[in-house]
Amino acid sequence: MSPPPGGPASGAPTPDELEARITELRAAVRRAVATGDRREARGLRARLREAEQAWDEAVLGDGGTDPEPRRGDRDDREPDHRGRGDRERGGRGLLPVRDQVHQALTLLGAPAAPKLIGSVYAAFFPGEIAGSRLTSLRRDEERSFRTAPYARPYYLCAALTADLLAPARGLLTVSTWPLERRIVGPLSPRTDFLTAAVRLAEHAGRGTPSPDVQRLLWRFASNIPGAVTGTVGTADPEALAAAARAELDVHREPDLRRRGSAAARARERLDDAERLFGSRLRAVRASGRRPALNGETDR
């Protein structure tokens, strides 16, 4: 008897095996949704996300499986801490733009605007993201998903507003993230900004921050009370992370409650595509203002 979708496999699965598992899990999720078994569907979706992440690591990661890795094919969890001047320059296009954005978002761990995504990639990874390519990226991702749902291991999608479940203007997320993380409420811009500050500071603290990284960290530190401890224009990663965590502790729980409530409504009211890219009907009806981007001025 063949193992159930997403079941354990002996040894490290190959990309082909992972793709077959992903296909089986998608079909199992659809069957569970069709029968109204939401608990089973949630469990299967969690296993589907794990399989997709494993596929990412097997195909896009640097786990030693590629005999001739391309420049820039670095594990998302271990970005380069050196400056662009210290790295081998290859210009733009070392990776497809969607992979570059995926790496930057994975490092940030929170919804982000294209400008911040580009700054993070330029500071921590080889090359730069062409800003002109980001303009239509989300629309291209949505078109791809609606044409062939779940054909890719991940999609770059919109953050959803907690009140209207509509696309949040100018914020990108990753489809494999939990729905709660892809929703933004009144406190989310600030908590996401603080979350990103902690993650960037932790990564930068593993090495010697380059001037590019220092400038990026300073942008965060100058917007967080207690994070600036030294010379203007520089930031100590440890002090930045500590200050960001302290403020994050104040906002995290109420923000999670609001996001959790909105995520529950989204699961009940939206289809798969709308949960990734937002409800167009609600977007038309929306009359409220959009949240400030990245929380830099939401004190």
JSON list of C-alpha atoms in Angstrom, two decimals, residues 22-23 68 71 75 87 124 198 220 226 230 260:
[
{"chain": "A", "resi": 22, "resn": "ILE", "atom": "CA", "xyz": [2.90, 18.03, -3.45]},
{"chain": "A", "resi": 23, "resn": "THR", "atom": "CA", "xyz": [0.49, 16.96, -6.20]},
{"chain": "A", "resi": 68, "resn": "GLU", "atom": "CA", "xyz": [27.81, 23.71, -10.10]},
{"chain": "A", "resi": 71, "resn": "ARG", "atom": "CA", "xyz": [26.39, 32.69, -8.02]},
{"chain": "A", "resi": 75, "resn": "ASP", "atom": "CA", "xyz": [20.33, 29.39, 1.38]},
{"chain": "A", "resi": 87, "resn": "ARG", "atom": "CA", "xyz": [31.54, 40.12, -3.39]},
{"chain": "A", "resi": 124, "resn": "PHE", "atom": "CA", "xyz": [22.61, 41.00, 2.02]},
{"chain": "A", "resi": 198, "resn": "VAL", "atom": "CA", "xyz": [14.98, 41.62, 14.79]},
{"chain": "A", "resi": 220, "resn": "PHE", "atom": "CA", "xyz": [15.54, 50.53, 11.39]},
{"chain": "A", "resi": 226, "resn": "GLY", "atom": "CA", "xyz": [16.54, 52.70, 22.48]},
{"chain": "A", "resi": 230, "resn": "GLY", "atom": "CA", "xyz": [26.57, 54.61, 19.01]},
{"chain": "A", "resi": 260, "resn": "GLY", "atom": "CA", "xyz": [-6.20, 35.50, 13.75]}
]
